């Protein structure tokens, strides 16, 4: 079975630009969570979506937004990029929202110049 | 507050030795504790997890122990092999939020020398 897939693998943007990252969960999983991993640190929670609704949000500014589609895939959008947004963005899928193992994708490496 | 502390930050062992990584969490309502292995350029891979109603769980060379009273949990790897070299993260699921939010430790870089 295919695991969590993310695209693109790498992305280079300049300050002020906008970026969209994509994630496809494991087949049968209805929840997608997004995490930001800055180099040398553990992942930090950004959002969780379940059944197309936002279920939880971490301590990130409104420049970060996301949505989940009827096929349970998800997009993470970041507006007005800052240098500090450079990180590995990870998507994790799980069967449900409140519990269940989260399986991570390979991530999208975003570099903001 | 939401905090997970992880020690040590780096750990070097000889092949065949055991490795132990320790974590402490702050939210007493946390009830789920996964461990992830992250290799260079890859996403975190779940290696073992434990729930709060269990004190210990084993899977071949890997074991996790949980002490809810002390809010400690640990990862034990026996008979280490060079392919165990990676960064390991502990995490705790924050309780009473209505959704699942994992809070991660800062990671332990494990180096297993042949």
PDB file of C-alpha atoms in Angstrom:
ATOM      1  CA  UNK A   1       0.000   0.000   0.000  1.00  0.00           C
ATOM      2  CA  UNK A   2       1.181   3.507  -0.748  1.00  0.00           C
ATOM      3  CA  UNK A   3       2.153   5.632   2.202  1.00  0.00           C
ATOM      4  CA  UNK A   4       1.614   9.343   2.652  1.00  0.00           C
ATOM      5  CA  UNK A   5       2.747  11.278  -0.399  1.00  0.00           C
ATOM      6  CA  UNK A   6       3.716  14.948  -0.553  1.00  0.00           C
ATOM      7  CA  UNK A   7       4.549  17.316  -3.353  1.00  0.00           C
ATOM      8  CA  UNK A   8       6.706  19.007  -4.309  1.00  0.00           C
ATOM      9  CA  UNK A   9       9.834  17.515  -2.740  1.00  0.00           C
ATOM     10  CA  UNK A  10      11.730  20.770  -2.712  1.00  0.00           C
ATOM     11  CA  UNK A  11      10.701  24.369  -3.234  1.00  0.00           C
ATOM     12  CA  UNK A  12      12.588  27.648  -3.324  1.00  0.00           C
ATOM     13  CA  UNK A  13      10.704  30.909  -2.871  1.00  0.00           C
ATOM     14  CA  UNK A  14      11.575  34.519  -2.102  1.00  0.00           C
ATOM     15  CA  UNK A  15      10.316  36.612   0.765  1.00  0.00           C
ATOM     16  CA  UNK A  16       6.764  37.869   0.324  1.00  0.00           C
ATOM     17  CA  UNK A  17       5.724  35.113  -2.058  1.00  0.00           C
ATOM     18  CA  UNK A  18       3.026  32.547  -1.471  1.00  0.00           C
ATOM     19  CA  UNK A  19       3.390  28.760  -1.522  1.00  0.00           C
ATOM     20  CA  UNK A  20       1.041  25.762  -1.700  1.00  0.00           C
ATOM     21  CA  UNK A  21       2.087  22.337  -0.483  1.00  0.00           C
ATOM     22  CA  UNK A  22       0.133  19.171  -1.184  1.00  0.00           C
ATOM     23  CA  UNK A  23      -0.474  15.928   0.673  1.00  0.00           C
ATOM     24  CA  UNK A  24      -2.259  12.667  -0.074  1.00  0.00           C
ATOM     25  CA  UNK A  25      -3.034  10.495   2.944  1.00  0.00           C
ATOM     26  CA  UNK A  26      -2.899   6.742   3.213  1.00  0.00           C
ATOM     27  CA  UNK A  27      -5.927   5.126   1.592  1.00  0.00           C
ATOM     28  CA  UNK A  28      -8.713   4.859   4.151  1.00  0.00           C
ATOM     29  CA  UNK A  29      -7.335   7.608   6.376  1.00  0.00           C
ATOM     30  CA  UNK A  30      -9.642  10.566   6.867  1.00  0.00           C
ATOM     31  CA  UNK A  31      -7.444  12.843   8.945  1.00  0.00           C
ATOM     32  CA  UNK A  32      -4.470  14.903   7.820  1.00  0.00           C
ATOM     33  CA  UNK A  33      -2.180  16.876  10.105  1.00  0.00           C
ATOM     34  CA  UNK A  34       0.519  19.361   9.111  1.00  0.00           C
ATOM     35  CA  UNK A  35       3.764  19.924  10.991  1.00  0.00           C
ATOM     36  CA  UNK A  36       6.686  22.302  10.510  1.00  0.00           C
ATOM     37  CA  UNK A  37      10.174  20.984  11.253  1.00  0.00           C
ATOM     38  CA  UNK A  38      12.933  23.558  11.475  1.00  0.00           C
ATOM     39  CA  UNK A  39      16.439  22.174  11.033  1.00  0.00           C
ATOM     40  CA  UNK A  40      17.693  20.543  14.211  1.00  0.00           C
ATOM     41  CA  UNK A  41      14.326  20.566  15.982  1.00  0.00           C
ATOM     42  CA  UNK A  42      11.336  18.299  16.384  1.00  0.00           C
ATOM     43  CA  UNK A  43       8.192  18.787  14.290  1.00  0.00           C
ATOM     44  CA  UNK A  44       5.722  21.450  15.451  1.00  0.00           C
ATOM     45  CA  UNK A  45       1.978  21.048  14.996  1.00  0.00           C
ATOM     46  CA  UNK A  46       0.294  23.453  12.570  1.00  0.00           C
ATOM     47  CA  UNK A  47      -3.159  22.018  11.726  1.00  0.00           C
ATOM     48  CA  UNK A  48      -5.299  18.918  11.887  1.00  0.00           C
ATOM     49  CA  UNK A  49      -8.130  18.317   9.423  1.00  0.00           C
ATOM     50  CA  UNK A  50     -10.726  15.566   9.659  1.00  0.00           C
ATOM     51  CA  UNK A  51     -13.599  14.977   7.276  1.00  0.00           C
ATOM     52  CA  UNK A  52     -12.766  18.264   5.526  1.00  0.00           C
ATOM     53  CA  UNK A  53     -13.068  20.342   8.693  1.00  0.00           C
ATOM     54  CA  UNK A  54     -10.316  22.008  10.712  1.00  0.00           C
ATOM     55  CA  UNK A  55     -10.142  20.183  14.025  1.00  0.00           C
ATOM     56  CA  UNK A  56      -7.201  21.929  15.593  1.00  0.00           C
ATOM     57  CA  UNK A  57      -4.654  24.651  15.033  1.00  0.00           C
ATOM     58  CA  UNK A  58      -1.224  25.208  16.522  1.00  0.00           C
ATOM     59  CA  UNK A  59       0.487  28.461  17.420  1.00  0.00           C
ATOM     60  CA  UNK A  60       1.088  29.719  13.894  1.00  0.00           C
ATOM     61  CA  UNK A  61       0.093  33.077  12.347  1.00  0.00           C
ATOM     62  CA  UNK A  62      -2.871  33.557  10.034  1.00  0.00           C
ATOM     63  CA  UNK A  63      -0.481  33.506   7.084  1.00  0.00           C
ATOM     64  CA  UNK A  64      -0.754  29.734   7.395  1.00  0.00           C
ATOM     65  CA  UNK A  65      -3.956  28.156   6.133  1.00  0.00           C
ATOM     66  CA  UNK A  66      -5.019  24.729   4.936  1.00  0.00           C
ATOM     67  CA  UNK A  67      -7.912  22.812   3.538  1.00  0.00           C
ATOM     68  CA  UNK A  68      -8.952  19.225   3.001  1.00  0.00           C
ATOM     69  CA  UNK A  69     -10.709  17.960  -0.092  1.00  0.00           C
ATOM     70  CA  UNK A  70     -13.494  15.356  -0.473  1.00  0.00           C
ATOM     71  CA  UNK A  71     -10.877  12.710  -1.349  1.00  0.00           C
ATOM     72  CA  UNK A  72      -9.134  13.579   1.978  1.00  0.00           C
ATOM     73  CA  UNK A  73      -6.064  15.056   0.317  1.00  0.00           C
ATOM     74  CA  UNK A  74      -4.938  18.374   1.734  1.00  0.00           C
ATOM     75  CA  UNK A  75      -3.168  21.590   0.861  1.00  0.00           C
ATOM     76  CA  UNK A  76      -1.154  23.859   3.124  1.00  0.00           C
ATOM     77  CA  UNK A  77      -0.859  27.488   2.044  1.00  0.00           C
ATOM     78  CA  UNK A  78       1.593  29.999   3.404  1.00  0.00           C
ATOM     79  CA  UNK A  79       1.295  33.662   2.402  1.00  0.00           C
ATOM     80  CA  UNK A  80       3.787  36.524   2.676  1.00  0.00           C
ATOM     81  CA  UNK A  81       6.717  34.165   3.186  1.00  0.00           C
ATOM     82  CA  UNK A  82       9.395  35.073   5.716  1.00  0.00           C
ATOM     83  CA  UNK A  83      12.944  33.769   5.935  1.00  0.00           C
ATOM     84  CA  UNK A  84      11.907  31.984   9.127  1.00  0.00           C
ATOM     85  CA  UNK A  85       9.382  29.899   7.215  1.00  0.00           C
ATOM     86  CA  UNK A  86      12.246  27.889   5.744  1.00  0.00           C
ATOM     87  CA  UNK A  87      11.690  24.370   7.045  1.00  0.00           C
ATOM     88  CA  UNK A  88      10.632  20.827   6.247  1.00  0.00           C
ATOM     89  CA  UNK A  89       6.842  20.691   6.083  1.00  0.00           C
ATOM     90  CA  UNK A  90       5.478  17.316   7.059  1.00  0.00           C
ATOM     91  CA  UNK A  91       2.075  15.832   6.471  1.00  0.00           C
ATOM     92  CA  UNK A  92       0.775  13.015   8.654  1.00  0.00           C
ATOM     93  CA  UNK A  93      -2.316  10.932   8.098  1.00  0.00           C
ATOM     94  CA  UNK A  94      -4.390   8.971  10.573  1.00  0.00           C
ATOM     95  CA  UNK A  95      -7.653   7.101  10.474  1.00  0.00           C
ATOM     96  CA  UNK A  96      -9.426   9.424  12.875  1.00  0.00           C
ATOM     97  CA  UNK A  97      -8.957  12.826  14.475  1.00  0.00           C
ATOM     98  CA  UNK A  98      -8.799  12.256  18.225  1.00  0.00           C
ATOM     99  CA  UNK A  99      -6.729   9.132  18.325  1.00  0.00           C
ATOM    100  CA  UNK A 100      -4.837   6.781  16.118  1.00  0.00           C
ATOM    101  CA  UNK A 101      -1.331   6.482  14.870  1.00  0.00           C
ATOM    102  CA  UNK A 102      -0.034   9.328  12.736  1.00  0.00           C
ATOM    103  CA  UNK A 103       2.022   8.253   9.730  1.00  0.00           C
ATOM    104  CA  UNK A 104       4.281  10.859   8.198  1.00  0.00           C
ATOM    105  CA  UNK A 105       5.117  11.573   4.610  1.00  0.00           C
ATOM    106  CA  UNK A 106       8.601  12.425   3.330  1.00  0.00           C
ATOM    107  CA  UNK A 107       7.999  16.154   3.646  1.00  0.00           C
ATOM    108  CA  UNK A 108       8.458  19.203   1.429  1.00  0.00           C
ATOM    109  CA  UNK A 109      11.673  21.153   1.947  1.00  0.00           C
ATOM    110  CA  UNK A 110      10.853  24.878   1.635  1.00  0.00           C
ATOM    111  CA  UNK A 111      13.665  27.387   1.320  1.00  0.00           C
ATOM    112  CA  UNK A 112      12.830  31.086   1.501  1.00  0.00           C
ATOM    113  CA  UNK A 113      15.488  33.439   0.151  1.00  0.00           C
TER     114      UNK A 113
ATOM    115  CA  UNK B   1       1.884  23.774  29.530  1.00  0.00           C
ATOM    116  CA  UNK B   2       2.828  21.671  26.542  1.00  0.00           C
ATOM    117  CA  UNK B   3       6.395  20.530  26.724  1.00  0.00           C
ATOM    118  CA  UNK B   4       8.354  17.356  26.044  1.00  0.00           C
ATOM    119  CA  UNK B   5      11.969  17.197  27.123  1.00  0.00           C
ATOM    120  CA  UNK B   6      14.267  14.592  25.573  1.00  0.00           C
ATOM    121  CA  UNK B   7      17.724  13.399  26.636  1.00  0.00           C
ATOM    122  CA  UNK B   8      20.409  12.905  25.577  1.00  0.00           C
ATOM    123  CA  UNK B   9      20.736  15.051  22.471  1.00  0.00           C
ATOM    124  CA  UNK B  10      23.441  12.755  21.090  1.00  0.00           C
ATOM    125  CA  UNK B  11      24.273   9.156  21.894  1.00  0.00           C
ATOM    126  CA  UNK B  12      27.188   7.133  20.559  1.00  0.00           C
ATOM    127  CA  UNK B  13      27.333   3.380  21.142  1.00  0.00           C
ATOM    128  CA  UNK B  14      29.222   0.395  19.803  1.00  0.00           C
ATOM    129  CA  UNK B  15      27.406  -2.156  17.686  1.00  0.00           C
ATOM    130  CA  UNK B  16      25.728  -4.686  19.945  1.00  0.00           C
ATOM    131  CA  UNK B  17      25.379  -2.311  22.885  1.00  0.00           C
ATOM    132  CA  UNK B  18      22.055  -1.062  24.225  1.00  0.00           C
ATOM    133  CA  UNK B  19      20.791   2.500  23.834  1.00  0.00           C
ATOM    134  CA  UNK B  20      18.322   4.300  26.079  1.00  0.00           C
ATOM    135  CA  UNK B  21      16.586   7.608  25.315  1.00  0.00           C
ATOM    136  CA  UNK B  22      14.476   9.322  27.947  1.00  0.00           C
ATOM    137  CA  UNK B  23      11.609  11.796  27.703  1.00  0.00           C
ATOM    138  CA  UNK B  24       9.562  13.781  30.172  1.00  0.00           C
ATOM    139  CA  UNK B  25       6.192  15.360  29.405  1.00  0.00           C
ATOM    140  CA  UNK B  26       4.283  18.108  31.152  1.00  0.00           C
ATOM    141  CA  UNK B  27       0.602  17.516  30.303  1.00  0.00           C
ATOM    142  CA  UNK B  28      -0.805  15.013  32.800  1.00  0.00           C
ATOM    143  CA  UNK B  29      -3.729  14.396  30.426  1.00  0.00           C
ATOM    144  CA  UNK B  30      -1.422  13.007  27.720  1.00  0.00           C
ATOM    145  CA  UNK B  31      -2.402   9.436  26.908  1.00  0.00           C
ATOM    146  CA  UNK B  32      -0.462   8.428  23.800  1.00  0.00           C
ATOM    147  CA  UNK B  33       3.315   8.336  23.345  1.00  0.00           C
ATOM    148  CA  UNK B  34       4.836   7.444  19.961  1.00  0.00           C
ATOM    149  CA  UNK B  35       8.500   7.197  19.031  1.00  0.00           C
ATOM    150  CA  UNK B  36       9.722   8.116  15.565  1.00  0.00           C
ATOM    151  CA  UNK B  37      12.993   7.446  13.738  1.00  0.00           C
ATOM    152  CA  UNK B  38      14.077  10.027  11.181  1.00  0.00           C
ATOM    153  CA  UNK B  39      16.836   9.352   8.700  1.00  0.00           C
ATOM    154  CA  UNK B  40      18.534  12.111   6.756  1.00  0.00           C
ATOM    155  CA  UNK B  41      16.259  13.606   4.126  1.00  0.00           C
ATOM    156  CA  UNK B  42      13.251  11.527   5.140  1.00  0.00           C
ATOM    157  CA  UNK B  43      10.088  11.980   7.150  1.00  0.00           C
ATOM    158  CA  UNK B  44       9.697  10.528  10.659  1.00  0.00           C
ATOM    159  CA  UNK B  45       8.946   6.802  10.712  1.00  0.00           C
ATOM    160  CA  UNK B  46       6.932   5.351  13.581  1.00  0.00           C
ATOM    161  CA  UNK B  47       8.903   2.623  15.345  1.00  0.00           C
ATOM    162  CA  UNK B  48       6.818   1.965  18.439  1.00  0.00           C
ATOM    163  CA  UNK B  49       4.079   3.602  20.491  1.00  0.00           C
ATOM    164  CA  UNK B  50       2.455   3.141  23.875  1.00  0.00           C
ATOM    165  CA  UNK B  51      -0.808   4.214  25.442  1.00  0.00           C
ATOM    166  CA  UNK B  52      -1.313   5.340  28.998  1.00  0.00           C
ATOM    167  CA  UNK B  53      -3.041   2.155  30.116  1.00  0.00           C
ATOM    168  CA  UNK B  54       0.117   0.137  29.426  1.00  0.00           C
ATOM    169  CA  UNK B  55       3.421   0.309  31.319  1.00  0.00           C
ATOM    170  CA  UNK B  56       5.686  -1.417  28.824  1.00  0.00           C
ATOM    171  CA  UNK B  57       5.624  -2.566  25.211  1.00  0.00           C
ATOM    172  CA  UNK B  58       8.180  -4.579  23.237  1.00  0.00           C
ATOM    173  CA  UNK B  59       8.748  -5.187  19.559  1.00  0.00           C
ATOM    174  CA  UNK B  60      11.789  -7.352  18.869  1.00  0.00           C
ATOM    175  CA  UNK B  61      14.854  -5.222  19.796  1.00  0.00           C
ATOM    176  CA  UNK B  62      12.820  -2.160  20.723  1.00  0.00           C
ATOM    177  CA  UNK B  63      10.919  -1.503  23.936  1.00  0.00           C
ATOM    178  CA  UNK B  64       9.194   1.489  25.460  1.00  0.00           C
ATOM    179  CA  UNK B  65       8.384   2.022  29.134  1.00  0.00           C
ATOM    180  CA  UNK B  66       5.974   4.532  30.611  1.00  0.00           C
ATOM    181  CA  UNK B  67       5.784   5.895  34.152  1.00  0.00           C
ATOM    182  CA  UNK B  68       2.631   8.030  34.299  1.00  0.00           C
ATOM    183  CA  UNK B  69       3.183   9.083  37.887  1.00  0.00           C
ATOM    184  CA  UNK B  70       6.568  10.573  37.084  1.00  0.00           C
ATOM    185  CA  UNK B  71       5.499  11.601  33.545  1.00  0.00           C
ATOM    186  CA  UNK B  72       8.503   9.797  32.081  1.00  0.00           C
ATOM    187  CA  UNK B  73       8.776   7.448  29.124  1.00  0.00           C
ATOM    188  CA  UNK B  74      11.824   5.810  27.627  1.00  0.00           C
ATOM    189  CA  UNK B  75      12.953   4.023  24.471  1.00  0.00           C
ATOM    190  CA  UNK B  76      15.241   1.030  24.805  1.00  0.00           C
ATOM    191  CA  UNK B  77      17.074  -0.432  21.810  1.00  0.00           C
ATOM    192  CA  UNK B  78      19.021  -3.640  22.417  1.00  0.00           C
ATOM    193  CA  UNK B  79      21.708  -5.232  20.225  1.00  0.00           C
ATOM    194  CA  UNK B  80      22.150  -2.011  18.274  1.00  0.00           C
ATOM    195  CA  UNK B  81      23.159  -2.186  14.619  1.00  0.00           C
ATOM    196  CA  UNK B  82      24.730   0.467  12.353  1.00  0.00           C
ATOM    197  CA  UNK B  83      21.398   0.827  10.540  1.00  0.00           C
ATOM    198  CA  UNK B  84      19.868   2.035  13.811  1.00  0.00           C
ATOM    199  CA  UNK B  85      21.868   5.250  13.367  1.00  0.00           C
ATOM    200  CA  UNK B  86      19.370   8.095  12.938  1.00  0.00           C
ATOM    201  CA  UNK B  87      17.616  10.851  14.867  1.00  0.00           C
ATOM    202  CA  UNK B  88      14.945   9.582  17.265  1.00  0.00           C
ATOM    203  CA  UNK B  89      12.031  11.706  18.443  1.00  0.00           C
ATOM    204  CA  UNK B  90       9.657  11.063  21.296  1.00  0.00           C
ATOM    205  CA  UNK B  91       6.223  12.662  21.262  1.00  0.00           C
ATOM    206  CA  UNK B  92       3.229  13.017  23.526  1.00  0.00           C
ATOM    207  CA  UNK B  93      -0.355  13.523  22.469  1.00  0.00           C
ATOM    208  CA  UNK B  94      -1.858  16.506  24.233  1.00  0.00           C
ATOM    209  CA  UNK B  95      -5.014  15.591  26.122  1.00  0.00           C
ATOM    210  CA  UNK B  96      -8.433  17.232  26.363  1.00  0.00           C
ATOM    211  CA  UNK B  97      -8.151  19.099  23.069  1.00  0.00           C
ATOM    212  CA  UNK B  98     -10.775  17.338  20.973  1.00  0.00           C
ATOM    213  CA  UNK B  99      -8.158  16.582  18.361  1.00  0.00           C
ATOM    214  CA  UNK B 100      -4.783  14.866  18.247  1.00  0.00           C
ATOM    215  CA  UNK B 101      -1.834  17.180  18.599  1.00  0.00           C
ATOM    216  CA  UNK B 102       1.575  15.580  18.989  1.00  0.00           C
ATOM    217  CA  UNK B 103       4.210  17.577  20.849  1.00  0.00           C
ATOM    218  CA  UNK B 104       7.708  16.376  20.000  1.00  0.00           C
ATOM    219  CA  UNK B 105      10.944  16.307  21.919  1.00  0.00           C
ATOM    220  CA  UNK B 106      14.055  17.914  20.487  1.00  0.00           C
ATOM    221  CA  UNK B 107      15.462  14.648  19.179  1.00  0.00           C
ATOM    222  CA  UNK B 108      18.369  12.316  19.951  1.00  0.00           C
ATOM    223  CA  UNK B 109      21.035  11.646  17.349  1.00  0.00           C
ATOM    224  CA  UNK B 110      22.055   8.008  17.743  1.00  0.00           C
ATOM    225  CA  UNK B 111      25.315   6.858  16.193  1.00  0.00           C
ATOM    226  CA  UNK B 112      26.076   3.140  16.204  1.00  0.00           C
ATOM    227  CA  UNK B 113      29.693   2.384  15.332  1.00  0.00           C
ATOM    228  CA  UNK B 114      30.643  -1.005  13.819  1.00  0.00           C
TER     229      UNK B 114
END
